[in-house]
């Protein structure tokens, strides 16, 4: 396809109840990879001349920066060495003074000895004269040495100050020289433009001029660095900032410090409009990230590294060993710690100059609006449709932009909601929540680790573009990623729905209470943490008491049958999990028939039961096994399979088995 063909493909609102997910066949029907080839004709001689000038200018800039760093380092080393030398000289001076005092004591003792011996007055006078002369001579010599040392130290101090002035002066000279070289190169480009345009090379000249502008921006960064060099004893100014009253904890940064210029220098050198102003906007912004899992991990790390001033992380869950293959912000040492807390620790370790606030609670319809309204931008990195609906509604009501991402298996999605007046929201595309469709969790369907990581990185880029105004956001498009094919497909989204219940003129949702009333059918989080333990929110379907058995009771039956039958069992243990899960771990003696295939395998079950062996159904959490028990029980009531002896559901599944019976059985 061509770039123009993109407008022919649209994303149609889904009224069937699917909540933002896609199937394996969706991407097969999308437009393929899009590429564009642009031919640029230019005079090779002109290109070579300009490229040589660019290379020389880049080399001079690099040499200037290296020379500046070397001079600063050398100056610091020399000042440190001089300080050490002064300390040493002072120590030597103290030692010499102590020696002088010792000599004086010796002379006093000699004088006392002469007096004690009773020598005549002439001998005493002679000794006294000699003592006085010696003492005076010694004192004068020590004083001269001290004055010489002080004069030398003053000269060294003056030399150090001159060296600092020379270093700063040389840097200013280099910058002025580079500016002159830039001006000369621009004049040369103007002179060559006419000749290059005749050969179709004007596009190339513009490209090279853009590179010249980029190098000029490097000069600006160096000037900021030069301005930050302290002049003799003048203290370095702290970055100026003020607190924004309507955003608690957020700060507006008016000027970058020396440390910030160094930390974010590679972003400051960008020629696409980012620069100093873009960095100030990031440092003055506050972002809310909902979810510190696979997607949230990379979102948080890259936003922190980019310099977002304040990041809040919402996650009620604790770090589990099964998270670590994709949730790279956490470590094995943090297993059992709340994810929001663990994520903030990693963020602060990466960039201690920003603020990160953990919110260790479930995002609900009661607290979502207040949390969302206190931030500039919101990132949805959640894993269930109910949370997506409440985040969307809170963002629409609070007038906040929403960057949404999802990942499942080997595929991912990315888009931006509620950014422009005509941009659709999440409910525009998925108006009807459905409890059984869409967005199942990674714990059920699996996920390839790098997939959510990549989606998170793309989300962080959208946040940076939203906050700085640089580039084009995904507000009117939906990106679909297929990891196995390594393809990205852009789908044009429809405009805002005129009948959307939350963002249209006919909206019926005006508060989070209204949102709660229409979102109750959507599937929510799979569990919460209470009292330090994770409590599942997945409720098994109802089942009659005579069709249910606990894990402990089943283990008793299993053990008794093995004792009576010499290690054998006289029942059928039916595991109805998917084959991938069964291959991971299973109980000894179990047979695997996935729930989706059960109705087609009833004849096989009847043959295995043979009218004598009861069937015990088992799954991961005791949900699918209830459905399997009902399927078999209904078949028995219809007398379609009369040789099936009986059927029971093992309550709680393997999750309960690992807690109640065998703690060594793996949980996943």
PDB file of C-alpha atoms in Angstrom, residues 103-279:
ATOM      1  CA  UNK A 103      65.770  24.672  71.224  1.00  0.00           C
ATOM      2  CA  UNK A 104      64.648  27.454  73.507  1.00  0.00           C
ATOM      3  CA  UNK A 105      64.142  24.961  76.334  1.00  0.00           C
ATOM      4  CA  UNK A 106      67.644  23.590  75.763  1.00  0.00           C
ATOM      5  CA  UNK A 107      69.119  27.101  75.955  1.00  0.00           C
ATOM      6  CA  UNK A 108      67.233  27.799  79.184  1.00  0.00           C
ATOM      7  CA  UNK A 109      68.576  24.595  80.714  1.00  0.00           C
ATOM      8  CA  UNK A 110      72.124  25.605  79.678  1.00  0.00           C
ATOM      9  CA  UNK A 111      71.629  29.004  81.256  1.00  0.00           C
ATOM     10  CA  UNK A 112      70.449  27.398  84.511  1.00  0.00           C
ATOM     11  CA  UNK A 113      73.459  25.067  84.548  1.00  0.00           C
ATOM     12  CA  UNK A 114      75.852  28.012  84.188  1.00  0.00           C
ATOM     13  CA  UNK A 115      74.217  29.832  87.111  1.00  0.00           C
ATOM     14  CA  UNK A 116      74.283  26.714  89.317  1.00  0.00           C
ATOM     15  CA  UNK A 117      78.023  26.200  88.838  1.00  0.00           C
ATOM     16  CA  UNK A 118      78.790  29.593  90.353  1.00  0.00           C
ATOM     17  CA  UNK A 119      80.977  30.865  87.508  1.00  0.00           C
ATOM     18  CA  UNK A 120      82.183  34.422  87.722  1.00  0.00           C
ATOM     19  CA  UNK A 121      80.165  37.323  86.396  1.00  0.00           C
ATOM     20  CA  UNK A 122      82.125  37.558  83.152  1.00  0.00           C
ATOM     21  CA  UNK A 123      81.440  33.936  82.273  1.00  0.00           C
ATOM     22  CA  UNK A 124      77.746  34.404  83.050  1.00  0.00           C
ATOM     23  CA  UNK A 125      77.605  37.590  80.976  1.00  0.00           C
ATOM     24  CA  UNK A 126      79.309  35.863  78.094  1.00  0.00           C
ATOM     25  CA  UNK A 127      76.892  32.919  78.255  1.00  0.00           C
ATOM     26  CA  UNK A 128      73.923  35.276  78.448  1.00  0.00           C
ATOM     27  CA  UNK A 129      75.144  37.269  75.455  1.00  0.00           C
ATOM     28  CA  UNK A 130      75.691  34.085  73.455  1.00  0.00           C
ATOM     29  CA  UNK A 131      72.203  32.813  74.366  1.00  0.00           C
ATOM     30  CA  UNK A 132      70.528  36.049  73.370  1.00  0.00           C
ATOM     31  CA  UNK A 133      72.427  36.237  70.084  1.00  0.00           C
ATOM     32  CA  UNK A 134      71.612  32.619  69.213  1.00  0.00           C
ATOM     33  CA  UNK A 135      67.941  33.034  70.126  1.00  0.00           C
ATOM     34  CA  UNK A 136      67.571  36.207  68.055  1.00  0.00           C
ATOM     35  CA  UNK A 137      69.333  34.670  65.050  1.00  0.00           C
ATOM     36  CA  UNK A 138      67.180  31.534  65.154  1.00  0.00           C
ATOM     37  CA  UNK A 139      63.922  33.518  65.456  1.00  0.00           C
ATOM     38  CA  UNK A 140      64.791  35.752  62.518  1.00  0.00           C
ATOM     39  CA  UNK A 141      65.604  32.764  60.307  1.00  0.00           C
ATOM     40  CA  UNK A 142      62.275  31.037  61.130  1.00  0.00           C
ATOM     41  CA  UNK A 143      60.354  34.238  60.453  1.00  0.00           C
ATOM     42  CA  UNK A 144      62.032  34.689  57.069  1.00  0.00           C
ATOM     43  CA  UNK A 145      61.191  31.104  56.079  1.00  0.00           C
ATOM     44  CA  UNK A 146      57.544  31.605  57.097  1.00  0.00           C
ATOM     45  CA  UNK A 147      57.241  34.868  55.126  1.00  0.00           C
ATOM     46  CA  UNK A 148      58.735  33.159  52.057  1.00  0.00           C
ATOM     47  CA  UNK A 149      56.176  30.333  52.296  1.00  0.00           C
ATOM     48  CA  UNK A 150      53.257  32.745  52.666  1.00  0.00           C
ATOM     49  CA  UNK A 151      54.392  34.705  49.608  1.00  0.00           C
ATOM     50  CA  UNK A 152      54.606  31.473  47.589  1.00  0.00           C
ATOM     51  CA  UNK A 153      51.082  30.461  48.668  1.00  0.00           C
ATOM     52  CA  UNK A 154      49.699  33.851  47.623  1.00  0.00           C
ATOM     53  CA  UNK A 155      51.307  33.477  44.212  1.00  0.00           C
ATOM     54  CA  UNK A 156      49.795  29.990  43.839  1.00  0.00           C
ATOM     55  CA  UNK A 157      46.329  31.328  44.744  1.00  0.00           C
ATOM     56  CA  UNK A 158      46.650  34.097  42.183  1.00  0.00           C
ATOM     57  CA  UNK A 159      47.805  31.579  39.561  1.00  0.00           C
ATOM     58  CA  UNK A 160      44.772  29.361  40.288  1.00  0.00           C
ATOM     59  CA  UNK A 161      42.394  32.293  39.826  1.00  0.00           C
ATOM     60  CA  UNK A 162      44.120  33.259  36.577  1.00  0.00           C
ATOM     61  CA  UNK A 163      43.843  29.648  35.368  1.00  0.00           C
ATOM     62  CA  UNK A 164      40.084  29.655  36.041  1.00  0.00           C
ATOM     63  CA  UNK A 165      39.746  32.953  34.145  1.00  0.00           C
ATOM     64  CA  UNK A 166      41.776  31.543  31.240  1.00  0.00           C
ATOM     65  CA  UNK A 167      39.705  28.340  31.127  1.00  0.00           C
ATOM     66  CA  UNK A 168      36.418  30.245  30.972  1.00  0.00           C
ATOM     67  CA  UNK A 169      37.915  32.705  28.500  1.00  0.00           C
ATOM     68  CA  UNK A 170      39.121  29.883  26.245  1.00  0.00           C
ATOM     69  CA  UNK A 171      35.665  28.293  26.330  1.00  0.00           C
ATOM     70  CA  UNK A 172      34.037  31.592  25.379  1.00  0.00           C
ATOM     71  CA  UNK A 173      36.593  31.950  22.594  1.00  0.00           C
ATOM     72  CA  UNK A 174      35.812  28.466  21.261  1.00  0.00           C
ATOM     73  CA  UNK A 175      32.082  29.231  21.282  1.00  0.00           C
ATOM     74  CA  UNK A 176      32.594  32.532  19.470  1.00  0.00           C
ATOM     75  CA  UNK A 177      34.761  30.787  16.902  1.00  0.00           C
ATOM     76  CA  UNK A 178      32.141  28.135  16.323  1.00  0.00           C
ATOM     77  CA  UNK A 179      29.434  30.764  15.969  1.00  0.00           C
ATOM     78  CA  UNK A 180      31.545  32.512  13.343  1.00  0.00           C
ATOM     79  CA  UNK A 181      32.063  29.192  11.570  1.00  0.00           C
ATOM     80  CA  UNK A 182      28.293  28.608  11.639  1.00  0.00           C
ATOM     81  CA  UNK A 183      27.640  32.015  10.085  1.00  0.00           C
ATOM     82  CA  UNK A 184      30.220  31.343   7.389  1.00  0.00           C
ATOM     83  CA  UNK A 185      28.663  27.976   6.622  1.00  0.00           C
ATOM     84  CA  UNK A 186      25.197  29.530   6.374  1.00  0.00           C
ATOM     85  CA  UNK A 187      26.507  32.189   3.965  1.00  0.00           C
ATOM     86  CA  UNK A 188      28.141  29.460   1.898  1.00  0.00           C
ATOM     87  CA  UNK A 189      24.880  27.493   1.868  1.00  0.00           C
ATOM     88  CA  UNK A 190      23.002  30.580   0.619  1.00  0.00           C
ATOM     89  CA  UNK A 191      25.519  31.009  -2.178  1.00  0.00           C
ATOM     90  CA  UNK A 192      25.281  27.352  -3.218  1.00  0.00           C
ATOM     91  CA  UNK A 193      21.486  27.099  -2.998  1.00  0.00           C
ATOM     92  CA  UNK A 194      20.876  28.593  -6.414  1.00  0.00           C
ATOM     93  CA  UNK A 195      23.287  26.170  -8.106  1.00  0.00           C
ATOM     94  CA  UNK A 196      21.946  23.205  -6.135  1.00  0.00           C
ATOM     95  CA  UNK A 197      18.310  24.065  -6.952  1.00  0.00           C
ATOM     96  CA  UNK A 198      19.104  23.827 -10.653  1.00  0.00           C
ATOM     97  CA  UNK A 199      19.993  20.166 -10.155  1.00  0.00           C
ATOM     98  CA  UNK A 200      17.039  19.374  -7.876  1.00  0.00           C
ATOM     99  CA  UNK A 201      19.229  19.472  -4.780  1.00  0.00           C
ATOM    100  CA  UNK A 202      17.278  22.125  -2.826  1.00  0.00           C
ATOM    101  CA  UNK A 203      15.812  19.412  -0.574  1.00  0.00           C
ATOM    102  CA  UNK A 204      19.297  18.223   0.298  1.00  0.00           C
ATOM    103  CA  UNK A 205      20.393  21.788   1.086  1.00  0.00           C
ATOM    104  CA  UNK A 206      17.413  22.170   3.425  1.00  0.00           C
ATOM    105  CA  UNK A 207      18.351  18.927   5.141  1.00  0.00           C
ATOM    106  CA  UNK A 208      21.906  20.126   5.675  1.00  0.00           C
ATOM    107  CA  UNK A 209      20.651  23.486   6.919  1.00  0.00           C
ATOM    108  CA  UNK A 210      18.578  21.587   9.491  1.00  0.00           C
ATOM    109  CA  UNK A 211      21.789  19.904  10.631  1.00  0.00           C
ATOM    110  CA  UNK A 212      23.421  23.336  10.901  1.00  0.00           C
ATOM    111  CA  UNK A 213      20.503  24.478  13.075  1.00  0.00           C
ATOM    112  CA  UNK A 214      21.023  21.407  15.259  1.00  0.00           C
ATOM    113  CA  UNK A 215      24.685  22.260  15.686  1.00  0.00           C
ATOM    114  CA  UNK A 216      23.732  25.815  16.563  1.00  0.00           C
ATOM    115  CA  UNK A 217      21.527  24.373  19.286  1.00  0.00           C
ATOM    116  CA  UNK A 218      24.556  22.481  20.594  1.00  0.00           C
ATOM    117  CA  UNK A 219      26.294  25.858  20.835  1.00  0.00           C
ATOM    118  CA  UNK A 220      23.395  27.137  22.937  1.00  0.00           C
ATOM    119  CA  UNK A 221      23.753  24.173  25.307  1.00  0.00           C
ATOM    120  CA  UNK A 222      27.483  24.858  25.635  1.00  0.00           C
ATOM    121  CA  UNK A 223      26.737  28.486  26.418  1.00  0.00           C
ATOM    122  CA  UNK A 224      24.428  27.385  29.216  1.00  0.00           C
ATOM    123  CA  UNK A 225      27.217  25.153  30.502  1.00  0.00           C
ATOM    124  CA  UNK A 226      29.693  28.027  30.312  1.00  0.00           C
ATOM    125  CA  UNK A 227      27.322  30.292  32.205  1.00  0.00           C
ATOM    126  CA  UNK A 228      27.061  27.651  34.925  1.00  0.00           C
ATOM    127  CA  UNK A 229      30.863  27.622  35.526  1.00  0.00           C
ATOM    128  CA  UNK A 230      31.440  29.423  38.868  1.00  0.00           C
ATOM    129  CA  UNK A 231      33.458  32.677  38.800  1.00  0.00           C
ATOM    130  CA  UNK A 232      36.077  32.413  41.552  1.00  0.00           C
ATOM    131  CA  UNK A 233      34.135  32.257  44.844  1.00  0.00           C
ATOM    132  CA  UNK A 234      30.687  33.248  43.449  1.00  0.00           C
ATOM    133  CA  UNK A 235      28.128  30.592  44.575  1.00  0.00           C
ATOM    134  CA  UNK A 236      26.221  28.690  41.886  1.00  0.00           C
ATOM    135  CA  UNK A 237      22.565  29.716  41.589  1.00  0.00           C
ATOM    136  CA  UNK A 238      19.905  27.167  42.472  1.00  0.00           C
ATOM    137  CA  UNK A 239      17.237  26.334  39.829  1.00  0.00           C
ATOM    138  CA  UNK A 240      14.339  28.751  40.020  1.00  0.00           C
ATOM    139  CA  UNK A 241      10.900  27.219  40.576  1.00  0.00           C
ATOM    140  CA  UNK A 242       7.532  27.993  42.024  1.00  0.00           C
ATOM    141  CA  UNK A 243       4.842  25.735  43.447  1.00  0.00           C
ATOM    142  CA  UNK A 244       1.625  25.506  41.422  1.00  0.00           C
ATOM    143  CA  UNK A 245      -1.333  25.959  43.795  1.00  0.00           C
ATOM    144  CA  UNK A 246      -3.824  23.881  41.790  1.00  0.00           C
ATOM    145  CA  UNK A 247      -1.476  20.867  41.455  1.00  0.00           C
ATOM    146  CA  UNK A 248      -0.291  19.671  44.866  1.00  0.00           C
ATOM    147  CA  UNK A 249       3.398  18.902  44.843  1.00  0.00           C
ATOM    148  CA  UNK A 250       3.947  19.888  41.210  1.00  0.00           C
ATOM    149  CA  UNK A 251       6.597  22.524  40.518  1.00  0.00           C
ATOM    150  CA  UNK A 252       7.120  24.861  37.584  1.00  0.00           C
ATOM    151  CA  UNK A 253      10.791  24.892  36.582  1.00  0.00           C
ATOM    152  CA  UNK A 254      11.899  28.217  35.091  1.00  0.00           C
ATOM    153  CA  UNK A 255      15.602  27.460  34.747  1.00  0.00           C
ATOM    154  CA  UNK A 256      17.623  24.257  34.412  1.00  0.00           C
ATOM    155  CA  UNK A 257      20.451  23.628  36.847  1.00  0.00           C
ATOM    156  CA  UNK A 258      23.904  22.437  35.767  1.00  0.00           C
ATOM    157  CA  UNK A 259      23.038  18.890  36.871  1.00  0.00           C
ATOM    158  CA  UNK A 260      19.807  18.936  34.855  1.00  0.00           C
ATOM    159  CA  UNK A 261      21.605  20.175  31.735  1.00  0.00           C
ATOM    160  CA  UNK A 262      24.089  17.311  32.013  1.00  0.00           C
ATOM    161  CA  UNK A 263      21.430  14.664  32.855  1.00  0.00           C
ATOM    162  CA  UNK A 264      19.083  15.594  29.998  1.00  0.00           C
ATOM    163  CA  UNK A 265      21.686  16.907  27.532  1.00  0.00           C
ATOM    164  CA  UNK A 266      20.935  14.345  24.813  1.00  0.00           C
ATOM    165  CA  UNK A 267      17.280  15.398  24.813  1.00  0.00           C
ATOM    166  CA  UNK A 268      18.214  19.076  24.826  1.00  0.00           C
ATOM    167  CA  UNK A 269      20.204  18.597  21.614  1.00  0.00           C
ATOM    168  CA  UNK A 270      17.139  17.429  19.644  1.00  0.00           C
ATOM    169  CA  UNK A 271      16.363  19.586  16.623  1.00  0.00           C
ATOM    170  CA  UNK A 272      12.627  18.778  16.422  1.00  0.00           C
ATOM    171  CA  UNK A 273      11.459  21.531  18.756  1.00  0.00           C
ATOM    172  CA  UNK A 274      12.119  19.806  22.092  1.00  0.00           C
ATOM    173  CA  UNK A 275      15.132  21.640  23.505  1.00  0.00           C
ATOM    174  CA  UNK A 276      15.228  23.590  26.758  1.00  0.00           C
ATOM    175  CA  UNK A 277      11.544  24.560  26.709  1.00  0.00           C
ATOM    176  CA  UNK A 278      10.429  20.967  26.224  1.00  0.00           C
ATOM    177  CA  UNK A 279      12.529  19.808  29.177  1.00  0.00           C
TER     178      UNK A 279
END
